[in-house]
Short mmCIF file of C-alpha atoms and ligand atoms in Angstrom, two decimals:
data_model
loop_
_atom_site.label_atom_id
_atom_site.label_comp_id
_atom_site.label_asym_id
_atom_site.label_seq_id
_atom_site.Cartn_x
_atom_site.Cartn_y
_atom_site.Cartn_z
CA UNK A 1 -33.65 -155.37 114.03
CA UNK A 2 -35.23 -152.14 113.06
CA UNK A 3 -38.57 -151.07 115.17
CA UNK A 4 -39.85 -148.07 113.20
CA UNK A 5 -39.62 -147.64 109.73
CA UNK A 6 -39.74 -144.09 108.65
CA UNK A 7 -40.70 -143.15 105.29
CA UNK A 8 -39.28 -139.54 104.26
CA UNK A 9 -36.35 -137.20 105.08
CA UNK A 10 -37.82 -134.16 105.62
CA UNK A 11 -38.89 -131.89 108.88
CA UNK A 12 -41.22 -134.38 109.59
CA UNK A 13 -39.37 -138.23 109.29
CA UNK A 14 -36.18 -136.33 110.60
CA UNK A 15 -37.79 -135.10 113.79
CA UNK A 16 -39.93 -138.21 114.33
CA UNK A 17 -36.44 -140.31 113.74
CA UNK A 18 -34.69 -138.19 116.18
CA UNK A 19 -37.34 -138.30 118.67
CA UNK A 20 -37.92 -142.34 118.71
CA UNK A 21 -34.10 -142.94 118.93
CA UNK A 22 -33.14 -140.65 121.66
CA UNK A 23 -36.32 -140.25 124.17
CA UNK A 24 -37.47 -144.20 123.12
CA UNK A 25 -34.09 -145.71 122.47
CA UNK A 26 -35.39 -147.58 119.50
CA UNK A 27 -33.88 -148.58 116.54
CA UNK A 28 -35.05 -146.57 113.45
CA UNK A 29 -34.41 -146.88 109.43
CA UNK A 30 -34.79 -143.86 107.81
CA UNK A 31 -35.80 -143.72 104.44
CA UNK A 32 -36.14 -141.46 101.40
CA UNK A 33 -36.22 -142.03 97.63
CA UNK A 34 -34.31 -138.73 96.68
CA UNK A 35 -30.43 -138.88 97.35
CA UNK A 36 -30.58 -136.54 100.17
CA UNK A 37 -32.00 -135.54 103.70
CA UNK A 38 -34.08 -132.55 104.72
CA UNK A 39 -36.64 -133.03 102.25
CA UNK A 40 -37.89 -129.71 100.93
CA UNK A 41 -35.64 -128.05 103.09
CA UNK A 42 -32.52 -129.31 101.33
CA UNK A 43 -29.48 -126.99 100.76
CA UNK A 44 -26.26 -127.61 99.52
CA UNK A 45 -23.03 -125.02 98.32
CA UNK A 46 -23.62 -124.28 94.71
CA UNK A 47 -20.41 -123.61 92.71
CA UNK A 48 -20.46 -119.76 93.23
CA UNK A 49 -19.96 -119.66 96.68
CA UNK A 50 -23.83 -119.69 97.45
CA UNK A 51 -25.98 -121.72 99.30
CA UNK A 52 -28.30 -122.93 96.91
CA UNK A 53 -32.10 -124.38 98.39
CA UNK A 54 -32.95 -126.66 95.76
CA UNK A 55 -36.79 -127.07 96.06
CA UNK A 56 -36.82 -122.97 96.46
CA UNK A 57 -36.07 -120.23 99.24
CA UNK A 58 -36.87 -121.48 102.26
CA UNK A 59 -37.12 -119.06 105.10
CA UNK A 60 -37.68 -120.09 109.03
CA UNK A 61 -39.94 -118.44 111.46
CA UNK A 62 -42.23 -119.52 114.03
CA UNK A 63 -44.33 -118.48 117.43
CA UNK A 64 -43.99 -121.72 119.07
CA UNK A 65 -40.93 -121.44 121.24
CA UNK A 66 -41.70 -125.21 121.54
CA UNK A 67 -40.44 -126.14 118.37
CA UNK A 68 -37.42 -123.11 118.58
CA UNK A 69 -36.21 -125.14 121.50
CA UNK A 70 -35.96 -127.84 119.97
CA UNK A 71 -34.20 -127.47 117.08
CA UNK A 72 -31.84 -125.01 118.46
CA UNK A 73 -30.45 -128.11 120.11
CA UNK A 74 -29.50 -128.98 116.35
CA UNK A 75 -28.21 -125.05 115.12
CA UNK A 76 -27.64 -121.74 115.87
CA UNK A 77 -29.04 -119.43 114.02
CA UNK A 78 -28.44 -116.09 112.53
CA UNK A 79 -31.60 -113.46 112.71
CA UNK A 80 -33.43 -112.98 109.47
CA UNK A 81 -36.40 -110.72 108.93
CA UNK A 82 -37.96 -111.65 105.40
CA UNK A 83 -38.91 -108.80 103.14
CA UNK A 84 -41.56 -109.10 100.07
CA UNK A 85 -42.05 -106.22 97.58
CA UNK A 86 -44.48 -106.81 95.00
CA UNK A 87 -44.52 -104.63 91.67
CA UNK A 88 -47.62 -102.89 91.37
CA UNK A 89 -48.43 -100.27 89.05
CA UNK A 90 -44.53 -100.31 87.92
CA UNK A 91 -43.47 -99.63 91.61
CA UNK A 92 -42.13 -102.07 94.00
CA UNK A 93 -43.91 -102.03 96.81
CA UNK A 94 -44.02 -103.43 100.50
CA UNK A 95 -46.05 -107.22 101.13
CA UNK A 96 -48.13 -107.53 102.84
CA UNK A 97 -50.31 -104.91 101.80
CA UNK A 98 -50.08 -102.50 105.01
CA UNK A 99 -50.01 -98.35 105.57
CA UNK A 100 -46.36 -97.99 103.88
CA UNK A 101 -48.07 -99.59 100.59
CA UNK A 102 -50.77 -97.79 100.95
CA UNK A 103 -48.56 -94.32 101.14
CA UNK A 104 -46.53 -95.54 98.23
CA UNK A 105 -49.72 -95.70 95.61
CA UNK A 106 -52.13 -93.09 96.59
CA UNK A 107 -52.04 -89.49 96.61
CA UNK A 108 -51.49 -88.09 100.50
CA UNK A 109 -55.03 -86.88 101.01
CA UNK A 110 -56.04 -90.50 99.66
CA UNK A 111 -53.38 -92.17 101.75
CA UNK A 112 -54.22 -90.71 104.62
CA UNK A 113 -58.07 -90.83 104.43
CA UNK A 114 -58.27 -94.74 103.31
CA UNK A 115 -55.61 -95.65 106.17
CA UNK A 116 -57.79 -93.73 109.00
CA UNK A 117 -60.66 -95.83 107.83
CA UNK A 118 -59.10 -98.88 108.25
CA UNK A 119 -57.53 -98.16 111.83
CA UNK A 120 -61.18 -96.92 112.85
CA UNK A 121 -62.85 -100.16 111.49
CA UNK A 122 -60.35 -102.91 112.68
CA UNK A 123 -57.83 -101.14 114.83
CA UNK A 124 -54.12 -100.66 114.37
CA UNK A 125 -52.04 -103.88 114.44
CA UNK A 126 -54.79 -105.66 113.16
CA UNK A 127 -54.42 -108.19 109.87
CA UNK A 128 -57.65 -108.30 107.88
CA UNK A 129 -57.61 -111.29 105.24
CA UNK A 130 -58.28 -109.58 101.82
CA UNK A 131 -61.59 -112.00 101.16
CA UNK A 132 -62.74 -110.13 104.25
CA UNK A 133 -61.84 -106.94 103.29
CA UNK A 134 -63.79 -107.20 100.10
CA UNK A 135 -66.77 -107.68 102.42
CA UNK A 136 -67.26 -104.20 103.46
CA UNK A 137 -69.89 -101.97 102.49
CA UNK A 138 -68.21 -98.70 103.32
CA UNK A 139 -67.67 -96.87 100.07
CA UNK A 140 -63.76 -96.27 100.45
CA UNK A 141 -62.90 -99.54 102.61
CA UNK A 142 -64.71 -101.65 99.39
CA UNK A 143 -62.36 -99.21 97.01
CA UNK A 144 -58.83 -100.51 98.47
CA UNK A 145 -59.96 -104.11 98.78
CA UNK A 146 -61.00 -104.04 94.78
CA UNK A 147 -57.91 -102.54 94.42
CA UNK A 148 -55.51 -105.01 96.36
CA UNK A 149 -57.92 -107.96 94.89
CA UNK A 150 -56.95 -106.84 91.09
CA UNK A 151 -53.30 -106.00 91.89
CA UNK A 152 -52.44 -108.03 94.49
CA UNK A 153 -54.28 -111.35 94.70
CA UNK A 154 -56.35 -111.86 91.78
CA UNK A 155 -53.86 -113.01 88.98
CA UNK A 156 -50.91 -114.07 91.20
CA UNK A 157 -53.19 -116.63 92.67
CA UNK A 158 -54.19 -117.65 89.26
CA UNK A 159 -50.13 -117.89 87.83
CA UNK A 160 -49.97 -119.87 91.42
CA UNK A 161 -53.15 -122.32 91.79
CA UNK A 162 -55.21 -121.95 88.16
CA UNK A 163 -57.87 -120.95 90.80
CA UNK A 164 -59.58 -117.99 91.76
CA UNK A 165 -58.66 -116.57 95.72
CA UNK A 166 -62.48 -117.35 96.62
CA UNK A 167 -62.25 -120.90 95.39
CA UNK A 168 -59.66 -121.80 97.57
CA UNK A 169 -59.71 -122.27 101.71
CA UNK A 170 -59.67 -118.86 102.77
CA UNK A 171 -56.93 -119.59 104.78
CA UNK A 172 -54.60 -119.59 101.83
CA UNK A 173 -54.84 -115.98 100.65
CA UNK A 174 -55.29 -115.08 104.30
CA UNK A 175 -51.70 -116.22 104.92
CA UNK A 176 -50.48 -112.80 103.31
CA UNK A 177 -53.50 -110.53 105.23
CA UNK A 178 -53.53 -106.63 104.87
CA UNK A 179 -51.92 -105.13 107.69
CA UNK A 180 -52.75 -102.14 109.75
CA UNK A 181 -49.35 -101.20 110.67
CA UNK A 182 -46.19 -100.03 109.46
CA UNK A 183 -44.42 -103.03 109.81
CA UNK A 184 -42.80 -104.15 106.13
CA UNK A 185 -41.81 -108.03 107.38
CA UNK A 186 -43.46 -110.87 105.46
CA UNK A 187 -43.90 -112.67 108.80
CA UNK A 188 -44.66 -111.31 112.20
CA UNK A 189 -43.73 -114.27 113.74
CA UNK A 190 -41.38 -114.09 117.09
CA UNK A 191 -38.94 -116.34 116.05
CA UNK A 192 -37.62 -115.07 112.69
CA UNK A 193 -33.79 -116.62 111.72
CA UNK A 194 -32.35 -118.91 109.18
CA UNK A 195 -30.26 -122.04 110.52
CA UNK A 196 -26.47 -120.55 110.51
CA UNK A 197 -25.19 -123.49 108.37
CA UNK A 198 -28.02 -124.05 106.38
CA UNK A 199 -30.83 -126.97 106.57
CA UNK A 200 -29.01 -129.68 105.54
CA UNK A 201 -26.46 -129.24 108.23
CA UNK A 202 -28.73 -129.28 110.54
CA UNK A 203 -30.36 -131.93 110.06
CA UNK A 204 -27.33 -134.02 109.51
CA UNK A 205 -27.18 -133.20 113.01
CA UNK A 206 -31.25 -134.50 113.95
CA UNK A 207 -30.26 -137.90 112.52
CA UNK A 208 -26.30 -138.74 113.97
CA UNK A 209 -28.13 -140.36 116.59
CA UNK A 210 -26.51 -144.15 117.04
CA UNK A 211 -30.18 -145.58 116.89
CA UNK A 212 -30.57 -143.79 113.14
CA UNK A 213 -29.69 -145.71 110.22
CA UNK A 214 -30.60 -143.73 106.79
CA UNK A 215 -30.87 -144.98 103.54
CA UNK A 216 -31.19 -142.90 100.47
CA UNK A 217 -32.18 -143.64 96.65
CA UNK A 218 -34.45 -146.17 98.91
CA UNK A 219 -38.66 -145.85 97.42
CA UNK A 220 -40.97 -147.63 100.66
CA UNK A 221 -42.43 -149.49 98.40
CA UNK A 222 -39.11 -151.76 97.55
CA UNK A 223 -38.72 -152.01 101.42
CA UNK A 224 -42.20 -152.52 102.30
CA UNK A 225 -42.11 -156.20 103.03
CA UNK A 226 -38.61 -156.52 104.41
CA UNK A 227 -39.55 -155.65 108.15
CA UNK A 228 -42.83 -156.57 108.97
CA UNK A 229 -42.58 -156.32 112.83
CA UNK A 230 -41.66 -152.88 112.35
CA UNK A 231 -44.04 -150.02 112.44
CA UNK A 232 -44.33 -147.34 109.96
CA UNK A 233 -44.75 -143.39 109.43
CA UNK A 234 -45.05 -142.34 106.21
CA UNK A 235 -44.31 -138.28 105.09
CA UNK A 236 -44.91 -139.08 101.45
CA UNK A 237 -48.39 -138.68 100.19
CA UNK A 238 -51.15 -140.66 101.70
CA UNK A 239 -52.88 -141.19 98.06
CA UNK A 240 -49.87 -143.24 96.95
CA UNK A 241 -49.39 -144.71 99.95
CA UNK A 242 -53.08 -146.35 99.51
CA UNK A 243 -52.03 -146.64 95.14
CA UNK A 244 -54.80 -144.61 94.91
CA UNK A 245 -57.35 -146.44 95.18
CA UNK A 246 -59.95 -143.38 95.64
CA UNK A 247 -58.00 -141.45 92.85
CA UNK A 248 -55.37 -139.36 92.93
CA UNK A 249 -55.03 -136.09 95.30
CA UNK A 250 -54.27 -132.91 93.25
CA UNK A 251 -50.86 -131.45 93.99
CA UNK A 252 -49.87 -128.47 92.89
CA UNK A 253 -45.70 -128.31 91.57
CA UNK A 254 -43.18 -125.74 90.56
CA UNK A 255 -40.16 -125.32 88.10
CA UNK A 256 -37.37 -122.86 89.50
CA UNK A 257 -35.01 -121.02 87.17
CA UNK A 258 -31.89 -120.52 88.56
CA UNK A 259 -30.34 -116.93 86.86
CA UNK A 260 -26.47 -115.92 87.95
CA UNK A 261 -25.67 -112.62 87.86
CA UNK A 262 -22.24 -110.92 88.71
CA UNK A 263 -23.23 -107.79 90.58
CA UNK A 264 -22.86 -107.98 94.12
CA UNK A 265 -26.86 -107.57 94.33
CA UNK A 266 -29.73 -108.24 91.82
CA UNK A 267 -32.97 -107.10 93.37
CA UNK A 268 -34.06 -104.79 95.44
CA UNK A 269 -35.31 -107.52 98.70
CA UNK A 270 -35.27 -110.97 99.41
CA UNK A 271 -38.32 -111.42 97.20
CA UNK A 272 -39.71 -109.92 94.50
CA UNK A 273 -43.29 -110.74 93.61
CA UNK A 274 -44.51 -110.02 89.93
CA UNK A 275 -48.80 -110.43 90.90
CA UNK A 276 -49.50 -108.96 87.37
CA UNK A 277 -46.81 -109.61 85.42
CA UNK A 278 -44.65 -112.25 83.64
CA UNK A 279 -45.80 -116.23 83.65
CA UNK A 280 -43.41 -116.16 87.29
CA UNK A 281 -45.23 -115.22 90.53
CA UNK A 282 -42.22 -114.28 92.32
CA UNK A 283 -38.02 -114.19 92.45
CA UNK A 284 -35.76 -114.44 95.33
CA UNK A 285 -32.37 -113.46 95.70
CA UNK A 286 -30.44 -116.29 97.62
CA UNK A 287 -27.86 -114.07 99.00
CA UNK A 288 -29.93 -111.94 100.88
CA UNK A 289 -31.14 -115.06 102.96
CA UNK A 290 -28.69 -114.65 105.99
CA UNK A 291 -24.92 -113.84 105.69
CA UNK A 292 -23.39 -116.99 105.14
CA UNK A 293 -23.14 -116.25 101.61
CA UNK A 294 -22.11 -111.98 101.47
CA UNK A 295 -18.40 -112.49 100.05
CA UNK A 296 -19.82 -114.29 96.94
CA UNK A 297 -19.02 -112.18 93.98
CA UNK A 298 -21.90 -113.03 92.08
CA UNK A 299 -25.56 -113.37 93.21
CA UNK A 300 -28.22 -116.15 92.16
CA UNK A 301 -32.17 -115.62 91.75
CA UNK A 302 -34.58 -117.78 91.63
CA UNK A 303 -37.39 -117.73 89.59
CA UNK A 304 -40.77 -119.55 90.63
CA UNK A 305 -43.02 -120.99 88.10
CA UNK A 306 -46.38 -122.06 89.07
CA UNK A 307 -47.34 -125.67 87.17
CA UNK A 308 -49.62 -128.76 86.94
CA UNK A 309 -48.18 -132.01 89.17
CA UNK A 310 -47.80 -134.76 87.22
CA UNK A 311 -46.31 -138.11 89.02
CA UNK A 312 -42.74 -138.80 87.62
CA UNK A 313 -42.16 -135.69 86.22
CA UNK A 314 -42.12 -133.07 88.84
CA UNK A 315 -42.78 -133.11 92.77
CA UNK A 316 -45.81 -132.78 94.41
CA UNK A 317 -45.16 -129.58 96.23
CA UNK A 318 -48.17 -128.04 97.35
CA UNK A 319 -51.70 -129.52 98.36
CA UNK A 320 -54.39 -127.09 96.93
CA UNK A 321 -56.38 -126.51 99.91
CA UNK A 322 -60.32 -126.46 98.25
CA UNK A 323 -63.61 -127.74 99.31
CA UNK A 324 -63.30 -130.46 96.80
CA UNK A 325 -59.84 -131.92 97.71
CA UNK A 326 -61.59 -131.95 101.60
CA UNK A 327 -63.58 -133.99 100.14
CA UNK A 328 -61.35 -136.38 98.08
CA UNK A 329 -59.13 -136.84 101.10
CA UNK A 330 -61.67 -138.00 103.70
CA UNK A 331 -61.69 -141.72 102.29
CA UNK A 332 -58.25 -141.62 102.86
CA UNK A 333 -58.19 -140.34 106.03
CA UNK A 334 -60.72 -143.12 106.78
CA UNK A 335 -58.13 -145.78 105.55
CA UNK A 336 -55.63 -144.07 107.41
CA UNK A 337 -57.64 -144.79 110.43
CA UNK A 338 -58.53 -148.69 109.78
CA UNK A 339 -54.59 -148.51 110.02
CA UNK A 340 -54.24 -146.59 113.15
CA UNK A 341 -51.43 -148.13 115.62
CA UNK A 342 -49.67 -149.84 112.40
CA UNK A 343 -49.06 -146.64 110.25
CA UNK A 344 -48.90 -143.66 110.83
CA UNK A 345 -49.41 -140.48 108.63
CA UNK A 346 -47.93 -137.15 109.29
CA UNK A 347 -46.62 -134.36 107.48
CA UNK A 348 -47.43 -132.07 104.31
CA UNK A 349 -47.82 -134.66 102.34
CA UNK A 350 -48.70 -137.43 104.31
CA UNK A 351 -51.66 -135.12 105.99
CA UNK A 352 -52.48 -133.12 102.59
CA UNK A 353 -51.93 -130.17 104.79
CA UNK A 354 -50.14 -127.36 103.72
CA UNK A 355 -47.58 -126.92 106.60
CA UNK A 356 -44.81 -124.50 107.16
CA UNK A 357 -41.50 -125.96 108.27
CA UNK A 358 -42.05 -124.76 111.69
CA UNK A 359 -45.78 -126.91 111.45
CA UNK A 360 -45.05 -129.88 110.09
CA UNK A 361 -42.23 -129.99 112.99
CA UNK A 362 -44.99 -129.16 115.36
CA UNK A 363 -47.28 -131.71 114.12
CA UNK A 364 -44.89 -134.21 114.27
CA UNK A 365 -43.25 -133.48 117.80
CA UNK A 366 -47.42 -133.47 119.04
CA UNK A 367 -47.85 -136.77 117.11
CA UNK A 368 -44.47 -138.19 118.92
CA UNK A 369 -45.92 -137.31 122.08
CA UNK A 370 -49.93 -137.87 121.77
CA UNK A 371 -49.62 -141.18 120.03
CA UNK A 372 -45.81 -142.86 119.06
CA UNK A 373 -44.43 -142.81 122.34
CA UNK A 374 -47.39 -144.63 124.12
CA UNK A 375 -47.06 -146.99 121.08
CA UNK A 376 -43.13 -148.18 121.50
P1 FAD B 401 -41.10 -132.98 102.72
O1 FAD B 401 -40.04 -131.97 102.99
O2 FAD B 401 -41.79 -132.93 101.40
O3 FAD B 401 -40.44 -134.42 102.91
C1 FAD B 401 -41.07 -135.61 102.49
C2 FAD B 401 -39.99 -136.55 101.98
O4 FAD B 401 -40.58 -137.83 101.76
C3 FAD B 401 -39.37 -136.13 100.67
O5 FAD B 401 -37.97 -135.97 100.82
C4 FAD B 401 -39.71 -137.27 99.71
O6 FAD B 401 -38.65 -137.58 98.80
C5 FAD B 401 -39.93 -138.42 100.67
N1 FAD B 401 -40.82 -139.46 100.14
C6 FAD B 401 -42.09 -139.31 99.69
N2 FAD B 401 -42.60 -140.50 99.31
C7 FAD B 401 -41.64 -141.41 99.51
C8 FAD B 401 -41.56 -142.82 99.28
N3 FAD B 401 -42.59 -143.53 98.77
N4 FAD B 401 -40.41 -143.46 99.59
C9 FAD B 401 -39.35 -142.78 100.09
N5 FAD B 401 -39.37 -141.45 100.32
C10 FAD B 401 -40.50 -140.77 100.03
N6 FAD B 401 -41.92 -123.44 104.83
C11 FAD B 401 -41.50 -122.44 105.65
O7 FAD B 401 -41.68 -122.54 106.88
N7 FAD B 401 -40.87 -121.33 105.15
C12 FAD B 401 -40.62 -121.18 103.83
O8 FAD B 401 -40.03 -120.18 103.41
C13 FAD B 401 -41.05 -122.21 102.94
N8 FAD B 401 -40.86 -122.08 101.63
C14 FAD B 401 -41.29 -123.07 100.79
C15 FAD B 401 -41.07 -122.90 99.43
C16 FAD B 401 -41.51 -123.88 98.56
C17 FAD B 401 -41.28 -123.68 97.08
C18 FAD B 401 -42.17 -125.04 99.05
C19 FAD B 401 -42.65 -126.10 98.12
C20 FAD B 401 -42.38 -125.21 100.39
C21 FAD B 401 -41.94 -124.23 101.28
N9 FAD B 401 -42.13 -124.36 102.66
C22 FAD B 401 -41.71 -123.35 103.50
C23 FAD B 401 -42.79 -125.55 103.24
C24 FAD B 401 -41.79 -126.64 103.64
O9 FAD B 401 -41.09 -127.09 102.50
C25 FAD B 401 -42.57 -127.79 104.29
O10 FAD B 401 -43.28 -127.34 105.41
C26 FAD B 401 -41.68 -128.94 104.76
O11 FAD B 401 -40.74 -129.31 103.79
C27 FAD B 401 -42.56 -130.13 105.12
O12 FAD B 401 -41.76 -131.19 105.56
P2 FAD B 401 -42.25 -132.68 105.38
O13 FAD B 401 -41.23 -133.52 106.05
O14 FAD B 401 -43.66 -132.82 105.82
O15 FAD B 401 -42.26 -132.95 103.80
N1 UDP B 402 -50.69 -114.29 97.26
C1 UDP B 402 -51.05 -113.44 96.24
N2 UDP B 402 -50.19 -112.45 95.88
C2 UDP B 402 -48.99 -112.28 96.47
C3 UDP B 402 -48.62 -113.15 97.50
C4 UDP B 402 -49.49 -114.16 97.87
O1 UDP B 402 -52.12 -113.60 95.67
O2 UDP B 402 -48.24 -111.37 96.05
C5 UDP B 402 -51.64 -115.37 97.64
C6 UDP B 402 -51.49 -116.58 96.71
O3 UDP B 402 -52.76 -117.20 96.58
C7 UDP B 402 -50.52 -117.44 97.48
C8 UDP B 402 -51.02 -117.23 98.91
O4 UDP B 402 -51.39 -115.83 98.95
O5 UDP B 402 -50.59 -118.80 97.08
C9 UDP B 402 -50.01 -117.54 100.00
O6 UDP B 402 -48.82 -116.84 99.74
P1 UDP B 402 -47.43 -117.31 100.39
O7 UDP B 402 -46.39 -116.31 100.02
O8 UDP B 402 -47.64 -117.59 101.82
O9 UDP B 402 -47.19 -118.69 99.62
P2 UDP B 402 -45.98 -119.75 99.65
O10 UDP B 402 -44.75 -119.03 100.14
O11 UDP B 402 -46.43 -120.87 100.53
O12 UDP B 402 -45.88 -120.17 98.22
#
């Protein structure tokens, strides 16, 4: 007898699985079509000693001490503060675009002058999204936002989306604001670590729950009719879900190139991100991603290339967050509804929402509590 069917092994199924079997002491199946759990999160020891993230570097970090609690009952973790350089003008320099960058490309006198205007207009400490940077009138304010729009944002968001910055939700390119500080991190967050033994171990720990039963190499749709009492939540992507009968939603994928080198290191920071050069956006260096890795000989980096989704060939990785897809999805949202209390949709790409691993376990810890447990 299974009561819940979930459909996907990733942050979202795994917590939603863990959550119904040990707070509801129901019976849940667990499915996913790829032969693993953890979803995008996967990692698994590559042959040099390395922990390898297949569906690229994954990095934790988080203010809700909501969802830190809770899946520090599954790991411990080791502290990890995520650095980004970004090669501009030849020079690798710090990401997000704060006062160190600004010292590293101008002149003192400029430096200093641009970086005073900024504290005076927003305040120190302060992140100002570049879209509204480029709003200001004042003469040298409007200089350094051209300037981080052409070197910065401007083509890397092209490699990334084939968009523009300003056609997509501002909240994308606002993810990575300009910040009025000194502080070099790539997230500010208060909970910055990476899971000691990896993701994969960690969730092998969410689902060894005697309630859990998981089935890989297992596509919903060869299931679908096998439980019908049983209710549903579905991670993969609402548009297939519904054979997409409104069209298909636009997903944007990626091909990783995996490069071994045998040097000890490769690259100057976790990441390195190319905005103006190369068909890449960015490279990370696995083995500066927490320790568990440091006596490999070798070192592994990652290459990211930005490309088209296309069903069957490559995964659907991102959803690209313009007014038009808004638009596509609300007939599927609708649909969703008219199936309210039978299905439920949650997760990156069962919302069309692009989530951080710390969100999507967020969203689907509030949907556990707002909506499933009332519902067992
Ligand atoms: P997923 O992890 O995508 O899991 C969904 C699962 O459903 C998949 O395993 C899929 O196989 C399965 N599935 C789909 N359809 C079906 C079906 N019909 N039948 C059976 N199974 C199905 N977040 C961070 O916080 N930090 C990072 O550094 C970070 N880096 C990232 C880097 C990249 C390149 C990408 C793409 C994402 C990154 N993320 C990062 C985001 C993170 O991957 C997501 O937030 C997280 O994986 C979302 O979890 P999910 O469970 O919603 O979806
Ligand atoms: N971005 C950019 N240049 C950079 C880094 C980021 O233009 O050097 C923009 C780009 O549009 C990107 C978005 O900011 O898609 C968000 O960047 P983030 O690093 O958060 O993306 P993710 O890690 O999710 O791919």
């Amino acid at each position: 007898m299974v009561d819940w069917i979930i459909v996907g092994a990733g942050f979202t199924g795994t917590t939603l699985a863990e959550r119904i079997a040990s707070q509801l002491d129901r019976k849940v199946l667990l499915i996913d079509r790829r032969d693993h759990i953890a979803g995008n999160a996967y990692d698994y020891p590559g042959k040099h000693g390395i922990l390898i993230h297949k569906y690229g570097p994954h990095i934790f970090h988080t203010n809700s001490k909501k969802v830190w609690d809770y899946l520090s009952q599954f790991t411990n973790w080791e502290p990890y503060y995520h650095h980004v350089l970004a090669v501009v003008e030849g020079k690798h320099v710090p990401l997000p675009f704060n006062l160190n960058t600004i010292a590293a490309l101008f002149p003192p006198f400029m430096a200093e002058n641009i970086s005073r205007k900024l504290i005076e207009t927003y305040g120190y400490g302060e992140k100002v999204p570049i879209l509204k940077l480029r709003e200001s009138k004042d003469t040298d304010l409007a200089f350094i936002a051209d300037y981080i729009y052409r070197n910065v944002f401007k083509n890397y968001t092209f490699k990334q989306w084939e968009l523009n910055p300003e056609d997509l939700d501002p909240f994308v390119t606002a993810r990575v604001p300009v910040y009025i500080s000194r502080d070099d991190r790539y997230f500010n967050d208060t909970y910055q670590a990476m899971p000691l033994e990896g993701y994969t171990a960690m969730f092998t720990k969410m689902l060894s729950h005697k309630n859990i039963t998981t089935r890989l190499n297992t596509d919903y749709k060869d299931i679908r009719d096998a439980h019908p009492k049983a209710r549903v939540i579905f991670t993969g992507p609402i548009d297939e879900y519904f054979a997409y009968q409104y069209g298909a939603l636009p997903y944007r994928s990626l091909r990783f190139e995996e490069i071994y080198k045998e040097t000890q290191y490769a690259q100057p920071s976790g990441t390195v991100n190319y905005p103006n050069e190369f068909d890449f956006t960015r490279i990370t260096e696995l083995k500066r991603l927490g320790n568990q890795h440091q006596n490999a000989p070798g070192t592994i980096l990652i290459r990211e290339y930005a490309e088209a989704y296309t069903p069957g060939k490559n995964e659907p990785y991102y959803p690209i967050p313009t007014r038009d897809t808004a638009e596509k999805l609300k007939p599927y949202k609708a649909l969703a509804e008219e199936h309210a209390g039978k299905v439920w949709f949650a997760g990156r790409l069962g919302d069309y929402a692009y989530y951080n691993m710390d969100q999507a376990c967020a969203r689907a810890l509030a949907l556990f509590e707002k909506s499933i447990a009332s519902a067992a």
